Tab-separated table of C-alpha atoms in Angstrom:
chain	number	residue	atom	x	y	z
R	1	MET	CA	0.000	0.000	0.000
R	2	ILE	CA	2.876	2.391	0.774
R	3	ILE	CA	4.464	1.733	-2.618
R	4	GLN	CA	1.130	2.199	-4.370
R	5	SER	CA	0.547	5.442	-2.482
R	6	ILE	CA	3.978	6.769	-3.467
R	7	PHE	CA	3.369	5.803	-7.092
R	8	PHE	CA	-0.053	7.388	-6.976
R	9	THR	CA	1.332	10.651	-5.575
R	10	GLU	CA	4.244	10.793	-8.008
R	11	ARG	CA	1.990	10.113	-10.972
R	12	ARG	CA	-0.434	12.857	-10.003
R	13	LEU	CA	2.470	15.249	-9.459
R	14	HIS	CA	3.868	14.388	-12.902
R	15	LYS	CA	0.518	15.046	-14.571
R	16	LEU	CA	0.080	18.239	-12.590
R	17	VAL	CA	3.457	19.501	-13.832
R	18	LEU	CA	2.478	18.668	-17.423
R	19	ALA	CA	-0.875	20.394	-17.081
R	20	VAL	CA	0.587	23.512	-15.475
R	21	GLY	CA	3.295	23.665	-18.138
R	22	ALA	CA	0.674	23.426	-20.871
R	23	ALA	CA	-1.450	26.136	-19.299
R	24	VAL	CA	1.522	28.472	-18.957
R	25	ALA	CA	2.496	27.789	-22.563
R	26	GLY	CA	-1.047	28.591	-23.679
R	27	VAL	CA	-1.042	31.904	-21.827
R	28	LEU	CA	2.366	32.848	-23.214
R	29	PHE	CA	1.307	31.900	-26.739
R	30	SER	CA	-1.870	33.946	-26.527
R	31	THR	CA	0.018	36.883	-25.025
R	32	LEU	CA	2.372	36.887	-27.975
R	33	LEU	CA	-0.657	37.143	-30.228
R	34	HIS	CA	-2.111	39.933	-28.029
R	35	LEU	CA	-5.181	37.787	-27.403
R	36	PRO	CA	-6.922	36.746	-24.185
R	37	ALA	CA	-5.785	33.297	-23.032
R	38	GLN	CA	-9.189	31.707	-23.595
R	39	ALA	CA	-9.631	33.216	-27.066
R	40	GLN	CA	-6.615	31.641	-28.672
R	41	ALA	CA	-8.669	28.790	-30.144
R	42	PRO	CA	-12.225	27.435	-30.060
R	43	GLN	CA	-12.942	25.455	-26.929
R	44	SER	CA	-13.110	22.006	-28.535
R	45	GLY	CA	-14.260	20.427	-25.291
R	46	GLY	CA	-15.843	23.494	-23.714
R	47	ASP	CA	-14.393	24.058	-20.251
R	48	THR	CA	-12.732	20.614	-20.410
R	49	THR	CA	-10.341	21.905	-23.109
R	50	ILE	CA	-6.610	21.803	-22.459
R	51	TYR	CA	-3.923	23.679	-24.386
R	52	MET	CA	-1.518	20.839	-25.016
R	53	ARG	CA	-0.370	19.290	-28.290
R	54	SER	CA	2.322	16.925	-26.964
R	55	SER	CA	2.343	13.117	-26.808
R	56	GLN	CA	0.353	13.454	-23.566
R	57	ALA	CA	-2.390	15.579	-25.119
R	58	TYR	CA	-5.007	12.825	-24.771
R	59	ALA	CA	-4.008	11.812	-21.237
R	60	GLN	CA	-4.827	14.872	-19.123
R	61	PRO	CA	-7.708	15.332	-16.671
R	62	ALA	CA	-10.289	17.936	-17.596
R	63	PRO	CA	-9.112	21.205	-16.019
R	64	ASN	CA	-12.561	22.073	-14.644
R	65	LEU	CA	-12.989	18.978	-12.459
R	66	ASP	CA	-13.849	19.579	-8.822
R	67	ASP	CA	-11.741	17.943	-6.113
R	68	TYR	CA	-13.934	14.845	-5.918
R	69	TRP	CA	-13.824	14.084	-9.643
R	70	ASP	CA	-10.165	14.995	-9.896
R	71	GLU	CA	-9.523	12.315	-7.285
R	72	ARG	CA	-11.776	9.854	-9.132
R	73	HIS	CA	-9.854	10.545	-12.331
R	74	ALA	CA	-6.523	9.813	-10.637
R	75	VAL	CA	-7.809	6.538	-9.179
R	76	GLY	CA	-9.229	5.609	-12.584
R	77	ASP	CA	-5.892	6.365	-14.210
R	78	LEU	CA	-4.342	3.583	-12.132
R	79	ALA	CA	-7.158	1.201	-13.109
R	80	PHE	CA	-6.705	2.060	-16.791
R	81	GLU	CA	-2.998	1.226	-16.606
R	82	ALA	CA	-3.314	-1.878	-14.409
R	83	ALA	CA	-1.879	-4.973	-16.107
R	84	PHE	CA	-3.741	-8.183	-15.308
R	85	VAL	CA	-2.000	-11.502	-14.662
R	86	THR	CA	-3.027	-15.133	-14.415
R	87	ALA	CA	-4.909	-16.088	-11.262
R	88	PRO	CA	-4.114	-16.718	-8.489
R	89	ALA	CA	-2.141	-13.567	-7.746
R	90	ASN	CA	-2.084	-10.889	-5.068
R	91	VAL	CA	-2.447	-8.014	-7.541
R	92	ASN	CA	-4.735	-7.847	-10.590
R	93	PRO	CA	-5.535	-11.549	-11.037
R	94	GLY	CA	-8.024	-12.744	-13.654
R	95	LEU	CA	-6.346	-12.409	-17.035
R	96	GLY	CA	-7.825	-14.692	-19.688
R	97	PRO	CA	-7.424	-17.545	-20.040
R	98	LEU	CA	-8.015	-16.152	-23.551
R	99	PHE	CA	-7.443	-12.478	-24.264
R	100	ASN	CA	-6.183	-9.833	-26.670
R	101	ASN	CA	-4.087	-7.796	-24.243
R	102	ALA	CA	-3.494	-7.427	-20.519
R	103	SER	CA	-4.445	-3.796	-19.837
R	104	CYS	CA	-6.547	-0.944	-21.186
R	105	VAL	CA	-3.535	1.227	-21.956
R	106	ALA	CA	-1.844	-1.562	-23.924
R	107	CYS	CA	-4.470	-1.131	-26.640
R	108	HIS	CA	-5.036	2.613	-26.207
R	109	PHE	CA	-1.407	3.749	-26.036
R	110	ASN	CA	-1.332	7.300	-24.637
R	111	ASN	CA	-5.139	7.081	-24.912
R	112	GLY	CA	-4.931	7.332	-28.710
R	113	ARG	CA	-5.877	5.109	-31.613
R	114	GLY	CA	-4.201	1.717	-31.912
R	115	LEU	CA	-2.341	-0.126	-34.613
R	116	GLN	CA	-3.401	-2.968	-36.881
R	117	GLU	CA	-1.254	-5.396	-34.900
R	118	LYS	CA	-1.871	-8.495	-32.815
R	119	GLY	CA	-2.561	-7.408	-29.266
R	120	GLN	CA	-4.154	-4.115	-30.306
R	121	ARG	CA	-6.574	-4.926	-33.095
R	122	VAL	CA	-9.964	-6.439	-32.374
R	123	VAL	CA	-11.517	-8.979	-34.717
R	124	ARG	CA	-15.276	-9.333	-34.317
R	125	VAL	CA	-16.862	-12.402	-35.907
R	126	SER	CA	-20.368	-13.735	-36.526
R	127	GLN	CA	-21.749	-16.968	-37.936
R	128	LEU	CA	-24.318	-15.405	-40.249
R	129	VAL	CA	-24.942	-18.522	-42.336
R	130	GLU	CA	-25.069	-22.056	-40.995
R	131	PRO	CA	-22.026	-23.971	-42.293
R	132	LYS	CA	-22.702	-26.592	-44.955
R	133	VAL	CA	-20.006	-28.904	-43.631
R	134	GLU	CA	-20.062	-30.044	-40.021
R	135	SER	CA	-17.108	-28.716	-38.049
R	136	SER	CA	-14.500	-31.092	-36.671
R	137	LEU	CA	-14.572	-29.126	-33.415
R	138	PRO	CA	-16.576	-30.743	-30.606
R	139	LEU	CA	-19.881	-29.002	-29.902
R	140	GLU	CA	-18.730	-28.173	-26.394
R	141	HIS	CA	-15.564	-26.488	-27.704
R	142	PRO	CA	-15.229	-23.447	-25.426
R	143	TYR	CA	-14.579	-19.883	-26.322
R	144	ALA	CA	-13.547	-17.021	-24.084
R	145	LEU	CA	-15.769	-15.142	-21.683
R	146	GLU	CA	-17.454	-12.511	-23.820
R	147	ALA	CA	-19.707	-9.565	-23.224
R	148	VAL	CA	-22.661	-9.964	-25.554
R	149	ALA	CA	-25.989	-8.249	-24.991
R	150	PRO	CA	-28.919	-10.704	-25.018
R	151	THR	CA	-30.630	-8.917	-27.914
R	152	ALA	CA	-27.510	-8.771	-30.122
R	153	ASN	CA	-27.787	-10.087	-33.669
R	154	THR	CA	-24.209	-11.408	-33.743
R	155	PRO	CA	-24.431	-15.232	-33.701
R	156	PRO	CA	-21.241	-16.694	-32.171
R	157	VAL	CA	-18.769	-18.753	-34.149
R	158	LEU	CA	-17.999	-22.211	-32.796
R	159	GLY	CA	-14.703	-22.024	-30.943
R	160	MET	CA	-14.408	-18.251	-31.344
R	161	GLY	CA	-17.573	-16.666	-30.047
R	162	THR	CA	-18.059	-13.101	-31.296
R	163	GLN	CA	-14.512	-11.815	-30.792
R	164	VAL	CA	-11.303	-13.600	-31.648
R	165	GLN	CA	-8.864	-13.786	-28.736
R	166	GLU	CA	-5.427	-14.126	-30.342
R	167	GLN	CA	-3.508	-14.659	-27.092
R	168	SER	CA	-3.818	-16.980	-24.113
R	169	VAL	CA	-2.281	-17.885	-20.785
R	170	TYR	CA	-0.051	-20.940	-20.379
R	171	GLY	CA	-1.918	-24.173	-21.014
R	172	TYR	CA	-4.585	-22.737	-23.294
R	173	PRO	CA	-4.380	-22.321	-27.068
R	174	PRO	CA	-5.593	-19.003	-28.473
R	175	GLU	CA	-8.877	-19.070	-30.356
R	176	GLY	CA	-7.613	-18.020	-33.753
R	177	ALA	CA	-4.897	-16.622	-35.955
R	178	LEU	CA	-5.194	-13.730	-38.380
R	179	GLU	CA	-2.951	-13.030	-41.329
R	180	ILE	CA	-3.309	-9.688	-43.090
R	181	THR	CA	-1.934	-8.863	-46.505
R	182	TRP	CA	-2.309	-5.406	-47.989
R	183	GLN	CA	-3.582	-4.878	-51.501
R	184	GLU	CA	-2.705	-1.603	-53.198
R	185	GLN	CA	-4.936	0.073	-55.763
R	186	ALA	CA	-3.902	3.078	-57.804
R	187	GLY	CA	-5.972	6.175	-58.381
R	188	ARG	CA	-5.616	9.733	-59.618
R	189	TYR	CA	-6.885	13.094	-58.556
R	190	ALA	CA	-8.641	15.133	-61.251
R	191	ASP	CA	-5.453	17.134	-61.823
R	192	GLY	CA	-3.566	13.936	-62.692
R	193	THR	CA	-1.708	13.522	-59.396
R	194	ALA	CA	-1.377	9.833	-58.580
R	195	TYR	CA	-2.251	8.239	-55.260
R	196	SER	CA	-2.454	4.712	-53.913
R	197	LEU	CA	-4.949	3.204	-51.480
R	198	ARG	CA	-4.483	-0.041	-49.590
R	199	SER	CA	-7.088	-2.476	-48.323
R	200	PRO	CA	-6.590	-5.397	-45.917
R	201	GLN	CA	-7.116	-8.959	-47.121
R	202	LEU	CA	-7.890	-11.193	-44.149
R	203	GLU	CA	-7.127	-14.855	-43.657
R	204	LEU	CA	-8.728	-16.027	-40.424
R	205	THR	CA	-8.163	-19.563	-39.167
R	206	TYR	CA	-8.351	-21.425	-35.917
R	207	PHE	CA	-5.058	-21.359	-34.025
R	208	ASP	CA	-4.123	-24.814	-35.291
R	209	GLY	CA	-4.485	-23.609	-38.875
R	210	SER	CA	-7.817	-25.261	-39.582
R	211	PRO	CA	-10.321	-23.149	-41.545
R	212	VAL	CA	-13.266	-21.404	-39.969
R	213	PRO	CA	-16.734	-22.608	-41.000
R	214	ASP	CA	-18.560	-21.309	-44.042
R	215	GLY	CA	-20.703	-18.265	-43.445
R	216	VAL	CA	-18.375	-16.559	-40.961
R	217	VAL	CA	-17.911	-12.801	-41.362
R	218	ALA	CA	-15.010	-11.017	-39.698
R	219	SER	CA	-14.768	-7.311	-38.849
R	220	ASN	CA	-11.181	-6.206	-38.323
R	221	ARG	CA	-10.865	-3.044	-36.195
R	222	ILE	CA	-8.314	-0.837	-34.472
R	223	PRO	CA	-8.806	0.804	-31.051
R	224	LEU	CA	-10.323	4.278	-30.956
R	225	PRO	CA	-9.019	7.242	-28.914
R	226	VAL	CA	-10.667	7.492	-25.483
R	227	PHE	CA	-10.465	11.211	-24.624
R	228	GLY	CA	-13.594	13.385	-24.613
R	229	LEU	CA	-15.937	10.416	-24.310
R	230	GLY	CA	-17.667	11.764	-21.218
R	231	LEU	CA	-18.790	14.797	-23.199
R	232	LEU	CA	-20.262	12.582	-25.919
R	233	GLU	CA	-22.057	10.610	-23.219
R	234	ALA	CA	-23.506	13.885	-21.930
R	235	VAL	CA	-25.024	14.941	-25.263
R	236	PRO	CA	-28.809	14.637	-24.803
R	237	GLU	CA	-30.502	11.859	-26.739
R	238	GLU	CA	-32.918	14.318	-28.301
R	239	THR	CA	-30.002	16.316	-29.705
R	240	VAL	CA	-28.685	13.254	-31.533
R	241	LEU	CA	-32.107	12.219	-32.804
R	242	ALA	CA	-32.878	15.747	-33.990
R	243	VAL	CA	-30.156	15.576	-36.655
R	244	ALA	CA	-31.016	12.054	-37.813
R	245	ASP	CA	-32.438	11.909	-41.344
R	246	PRO	CA	-32.898	8.208	-42.127
R	247	ASP	CA	-35.024	8.896	-45.212
R	248	ASP	CA	-32.854	11.786	-46.479
R	249	LEU	CA	-35.805	14.147	-46.448
R	250	ASP	CA	-33.560	17.133	-47.089
R	251	GLY	CA	-32.187	15.481	-50.239
R	252	ASP	CA	-28.505	16.105	-49.491
R	253	GLY	CA	-27.544	12.442	-49.940
R	254	VAL	CA	-26.797	11.993	-46.232
R	255	SER	CA	-29.188	9.872	-44.178
R	256	GLY	CA	-27.717	9.312	-40.721
R	257	ARG	CA	-29.705	7.156	-38.349
R	258	PRO	CA	-29.319	6.013	-34.729
R	259	ASN	CA	-28.365	2.551	-33.601
R	260	TRP	CA	-30.631	1.236	-30.845
R	261	VAL	CA	-28.758	-1.220	-28.635
R	262	TRP	CA	-29.254	-3.062	-25.353
R	263	ASP	CA	-28.494	-1.316	-22.056
R	264	MET	CA	-27.455	-4.054	-19.638
R	265	GLU	CA	-28.087	-1.991	-16.518
R	266	GLN	CA	-31.497	-0.644	-17.542
R	267	GLN	CA	-32.479	-3.869	-19.333
R	268	ALA	CA	-33.954	-1.846	-22.163
R	269	ASP	CA	-33.137	-0.495	-25.592
R	270	ALA	CA	-30.985	2.635	-25.577
R	271	LEU	CA	-29.266	4.938	-28.034
R	272	GLY	CA	-25.890	3.601	-29.131
R	273	ARG	CA	-23.046	6.125	-28.897
R	274	PHE	CA	-19.700	4.342	-28.650
R	275	GLY	CA	-17.692	1.949	-30.779
R	276	TRP	CA	-17.181	1.841	-34.535
R	277	LYS	CA	-20.831	0.918	-35.050
R	278	SER	CA	-22.336	2.736	-32.043
R	279	ASN	CA	-23.043	-0.616	-30.427
R	280	MET	CA	-22.504	0.588	-26.838
R	281	PRO	CA	-24.966	2.862	-24.994
R	282	ASN	CA	-22.713	4.238	-22.256
R	283	LEU	CA	-19.139	4.207	-20.983
R	284	GLN	CA	-19.709	1.863	-18.076
R	285	GLN	CA	-20.985	-0.868	-20.381
R	286	GLN	CA	-18.224	-0.061	-22.874
R	287	SER	CA	-15.623	-0.473	-20.116
R	288	ALA	CA	-17.191	-3.672	-18.772
R	289	ALA	CA	-17.310	-5.194	-22.255
R	290	ALA	CA	-13.667	-4.295	-22.865
R	291	TYR	CA	-12.610	-5.974	-19.627
R	292	ALA	CA	-14.502	-9.132	-20.581
R	293	ASN	CA	-13.842	-9.276	-24.324
R	294	ASP	CA	-10.317	-7.883	-24.554
R	295	MET	CA	-8.779	-9.152	-21.310
R	296	GLY	CA	-11.013	-12.027	-20.250
R	297	VAL	CA	-11.648	-10.216	-16.967
R	298	SER	CA	-15.124	-10.896	-15.604
R	299	ASN	CA	-16.935	-8.108	-13.812
R	300	PRO	CA	-20.291	-7.175	-12.229
R	301	MET	CA	-21.892	-6.375	-15.572
R	302	PHE	CA	-20.474	-9.424	-17.366
R	303	PRO	CA	-19.685	-12.115	-14.768
R	304	ALA	CA	-18.294	-15.529	-15.645
R	305	GLU	CA	-20.728	-18.385	-16.189
R	306	ASN	CA	-20.058	-19.608	-12.640
R	307	GLY	CA	-20.776	-16.139	-11.243
R	308	VAL	CA	-17.127	-15.245	-10.546
R	309	GLU	CA	-16.176	-11.574	-10.873
R	310	ASP	CA	-12.465	-10.867	-11.330
R	311	ILE	CA	-12.964	-7.177	-10.580
R	312	ASP	CA	-15.566	-5.463	-8.435
R	313	PHE	CA	-17.769	-2.505	-9.244
R	314	GLU	CA	-15.303	-0.101	-7.624
R	315	ILE	CA	-12.619	-0.891	-10.204
R	316	LEU	CA	-15.078	-0.868	-13.095
R	317	ASP	CA	-16.463	2.473	-11.957
R	318	ALA	CA	-12.952	3.928	-11.564
R	319	ALA	CA	-11.933	2.956	-15.103
R	320	THR	CA	-15.191	4.414	-16.406
R	321	ALA	CA	-14.660	7.665	-14.496
R	322	TYR	CA	-11.189	7.979	-16.010
R	323	VAL	CA	-12.386	8.023	-19.619
R	324	GLN	CA	-15.349	10.218	-18.673
R	325	THR	CA	-13.099	12.938	-17.276
R	326	LEU	CA	-10.276	13.192	-19.818
R	327	ALA	CA	-9.595	16.607	-21.306
R	328	VAL	CA	-9.929	17.507	-24.984
R	329	PRO	CA	-6.942	19.143	-26.747
R	330	SER	CA	-7.626	22.558	-28.223
R	331	ARG	CA	-7.500	23.525	-31.862
R	332	VAL	CA	-4.560	25.559	-33.133
R	333	SER	CA	-3.789	28.033	-35.911
R	334	ILE	CA	-7.347	29.248	-36.294
R	335	ASP	CA	-6.083	32.592	-37.614
R	336	ASP	CA	-4.038	30.886	-40.337
R	337	PRO	CA	-5.634	31.752	-43.715
R	338	GLN	CA	-4.848	28.233	-44.932
R	339	VAL	CA	-6.766	26.711	-42.023
R	340	GLN	CA	-9.700	29.087	-42.528
R	341	ARG	CA	-9.811	28.264	-46.220
R	342	GLY	CA	-9.713	24.547	-45.460
R	343	GLU	CA	-12.594	24.907	-43.025
R	344	ARG	CA	-14.708	26.595	-45.717
R	345	LEU	CA	-13.833	23.819	-48.180
R	346	PHE	CA	-14.754	21.214	-45.537
R	347	ALA	CA	-18.204	22.793	-45.287
R	348	ASP	CA	-18.576	23.276	-49.052
R	349	ALA	CA	-17.855	19.580	-49.632
R	350	ASN	CA	-20.720	18.763	-47.216
R	351	CYS	CA	-18.351	16.959	-44.844
R	352	ALA	CA	-20.068	18.850	-42.019
R	353	ALA	CA	-23.342	17.042	-42.760
R	354	CYS	CA	-21.959	14.085	-40.769
R	355	HIS	CA	-19.064	15.695	-38.906
R	356	LEU	CA	-21.162	18.293	-37.083
R	357	SER	CA	-19.024	21.108	-35.758
R	358	GLU	CA	-21.113	21.882	-32.652
R	359	MET	CA	-23.138	20.090	-30.006
R	360	ARG	CA	-24.161	21.092	-26.508
R	361	THR	CA	-24.052	18.672	-23.613
R	362	GLY	CA	-26.816	18.232	-21.062
R	363	ALA	CA	-27.095	16.553	-17.689
R	364	HIS	CA	-24.370	14.176	-16.472
R	365	LYS	CA	-23.235	12.816	-13.134
R	366	VAL	CA	-19.897	14.587	-13.660
R	367	PRO	CA	-20.762	18.301	-13.191
R	368	ALA	CA	-17.770	19.427	-15.286
R	369	LEU	CA	-19.339	17.848	-18.383
R	370	GLU	CA	-22.691	19.593	-18.154
R	371	ASN	CA	-23.884	22.387	-20.451
R	372	GLN	CA	-20.705	22.531	-22.536
R	373	MET	CA	-20.589	23.691	-26.152
R	374	ILE	CA	-18.296	21.150	-27.780
R	375	HIS	CA	-16.752	20.804	-31.221
R	376	ALA	CA	-16.325	17.057	-31.684
R	377	TYR	CA	-17.138	16.901	-35.422
R	378	THR	CA	-19.477	13.925	-35.150
R	379	ASP	CA	-23.222	13.341	-35.150
R	380	LEU	CA	-22.981	9.968	-33.308
R	381	LEU	CA	-25.130	8.466	-36.061
R	382	LEU	CA	-24.714	5.555	-38.455
R	383	HIS	CA	-23.991	6.218	-42.121
R	384	ASP	CA	-23.779	3.879	-45.098
R	385	MET	CA	-20.183	4.240	-46.278
R	386	GLY	CA	-20.498	1.985	-49.304
R	387	PRO	CA	-19.317	-1.527	-50.196
R	388	GLU	CA	-15.577	-0.793	-50.181
R	389	LEU	CA	-15.560	-0.032	-46.448
R	390	ALA	CA	-18.189	-2.640	-45.578
R	391	ASP	CA	-17.399	-5.404	-43.105
R	392	ASN	CA	-20.729	-7.151	-43.910
R	393	ARG	CA	-21.354	-7.759	-40.202
R	394	PRO	CA	-24.600	-6.349	-38.754
R	395	ASP	CA	-24.502	-5.094	-35.171
R	396	PHE	CA	-27.914	-4.404	-33.634
R	397	GLN	CA	-29.509	-2.057	-36.210
R	398	ALA	CA	-26.235	-1.178	-37.923
R	399	THR	CA	-25.878	-2.926	-41.269
R	400	GLY	CA	-22.686	-4.360	-42.678
R	401	GLU	CA	-22.076	-1.127	-44.623
R	402	GLU	CA	-22.825	1.329	-41.819
R	403	TRP	CA	-20.361	3.009	-39.468
R	404	ARG	CA	-20.681	5.664	-36.790
R	405	THR	CA	-19.267	9.073	-37.706
R	406	PRO	CA	-15.957	9.153	-35.804
R	407	PRO	CA	-15.164	12.392	-33.913
R	408	LEU	CA	-12.428	14.491	-35.529
R	409	TRP	CA	-11.401	16.583	-32.509
R	410	GLY	CA	-7.757	16.083	-31.621
R	411	LEU	CA	-7.104	14.596	-35.060
R	412	GLY	CA	-4.060	16.778	-35.635
R	413	VAL	CA	-2.278	15.286	-32.613
R	414	SER	CA	-2.774	11.630	-33.619
R	415	GLN	CA	0.733	11.091	-34.966
R	416	THR	CA	2.273	12.936	-32.017
R	417	VAL	CA	0.416	10.804	-29.484
R	418	PHE	CA	1.178	7.541	-31.291
R	419	PRO	CA	3.498	7.737	-34.321
R	420	TYR	CA	2.551	5.479	-37.240
R	421	SER	CA	-1.064	5.296	-36.131
R	422	THR	CA	-3.539	4.960	-38.966
R	423	TYR	CA	-7.154	5.845	-39.728
R	424	LEU	CA	-10.568	4.326	-40.467
R	425	HIS	CA	-11.980	1.289	-38.692
R	426	ASP	CA	-9.334	-1.175	-39.853
R	427	GLY	CA	-6.360	1.178	-40.108
R	428	ARG	CA	-6.206	0.972	-43.890
R	429	ALA	CA	-5.735	4.726	-44.342
R	430	ARG	CA	-2.123	5.797	-43.751
R	431	THR	CA	-2.891	9.486	-44.227
R	432	LEU	CA	-5.859	11.803	-43.856
R	433	GLU	CA	-6.008	12.080	-47.645
R	434	GLU	CA	-6.401	8.310	-47.922
R	435	ALA	CA	-9.133	8.333	-45.267
R	436	ILE	CA	-11.129	10.845	-47.318
R	437	LEU	CA	-10.578	8.934	-50.561
R	438	TRP	CA	-12.026	5.760	-49.030
R	439	HIS	CA	-15.377	7.454	-48.340
R	440	GLY	CA	-18.188	5.861	-50.313
R	441	GLY	CA	-21.945	5.573	-50.018
R	442	GLU	CA	-23.216	8.704	-48.279
R	443	GLY	CA	-19.665	10.075	-48.319
R	444	ALA	CA	-19.068	9.535	-52.040
R	445	SER	CA	-20.057	13.058	-53.040
R	446	ALA	CA	-17.712	14.613	-50.461
R	447	ARG	CA	-14.940	12.294	-51.622
R	448	GLU	CA	-15.392	13.305	-55.242
R	449	THR	CA	-15.413	16.964	-54.302
R	450	PHE	CA	-12.067	16.428	-52.578
R	451	ARG	CA	-10.683	14.303	-55.407
R	452	THR	CA	-11.507	16.947	-57.981
R	453	MET	CA	-10.048	19.854	-55.999
R	454	ASP	CA	-6.764	21.331	-57.115
R	455	SER	CA	-3.694	20.575	-55.035
R	456	ARG	CA	-3.830	23.850	-53.115
R	457	ASP	CA	-7.412	23.275	-51.994
R	458	ARG	CA	-6.678	19.670	-51.004
R	459	ALA	CA	-3.725	20.865	-48.939
R	460	ALA	CA	-5.861	23.543	-47.282
R	461	LEU	CA	-8.567	21.069	-46.291
R	462	VAL	CA	-6.029	18.675	-44.788
R	463	THR	CA	-4.326	21.574	-42.986
R	464	PHE	CA	-7.693	22.392	-41.407
R	465	LEU	CA	-8.096	18.775	-40.242
R	466	LYS	CA	-4.620	18.868	-38.720
R	467	SER	CA	-5.535	22.014	-36.804
R	468	LEU	CA	-8.256	20.128	-34.908
């Protein structure tokens, strides 16, 4: 306990030094511009905004937390970084026996997006069509503890369940093995400039090399950043539904719609907000599912079949509080003519139809998150992105071609937080330009507008995105 207390104090002191340094730098920067400190850039996260663009930009507590929630954030920070080990153990037992990684931070390095690598990626699977050939696996072949809502439309795969665990503790074989090869396809902008896009080709097998049954669909995904999530949780449901246009009544080619999912605590349908397909209704359930699916750690929301809970509600609640109370990095260079031009082009291309620039939060148990005007650049809705980005795996009401609009705030710090990180659900896009060029379906018109821009306009639009 003494060692933990010392570590806890030192860690909080380290973060305090970083936060104070960032605040001082923000004041100095704004002074040089002869501007008030709070006017140097739009408040991306309202009062939760922090003026930091370093590798720790996603890992700071919201500066407006009261003492209670600041303490909860610090405790949650320890839970988020805790590495689980095989039971029995005195500290953090319960890993596996099948898992993807041993801690939250191992997938969300510096709280940013992850890589398309074993141990970070997540492969969701479903048995959508009954196999024609009987599997050689015994019917009782186990698969890992998994968090699956009772109303989910994701039939498990024999021996894999609904998420492939690629790692295991001693004495247990992993569930499966994934080999990815990248296929390049050439394209050209309207001005003749060449580009190349890559797409992943998946080969999924059981760990022993045997093929998976017919009718299995696999959705290969990278981890998402975790900062600012509390603010998105605090956006009122009616605000999200007000911008939905499932029948495209305004005729702009964009028809976002909500995903209605199962709330385990309320035992009722609820608005999905989190995950690549908005298949999670709140951060507590998101955290509980990650413990169960990614680490094999049972918990109060998703206990083991025998009722065992590897962690109690206190730990689950602490980890949830941590992601709820993370700060949002501020925008930069808003007075740069190139950035301003790029923002106008972003709007002209109708990108803002999905990536909404403003939302206001409502009630939340964390007072610091309430009534904040935020600039997340998302509508939290599902959009059909066309066959090229499709994973063909339904998830509640999301179809195999639909994805949630990912928030763009903090986008310009992605490579600083985690160099070599990539974009889109499966990490296929190596650059922001590639991410735009993969847009199809409802995003096809915006993509073509970008593709047919001249090089100066394309550069301006990307410069705007990097200012976020």
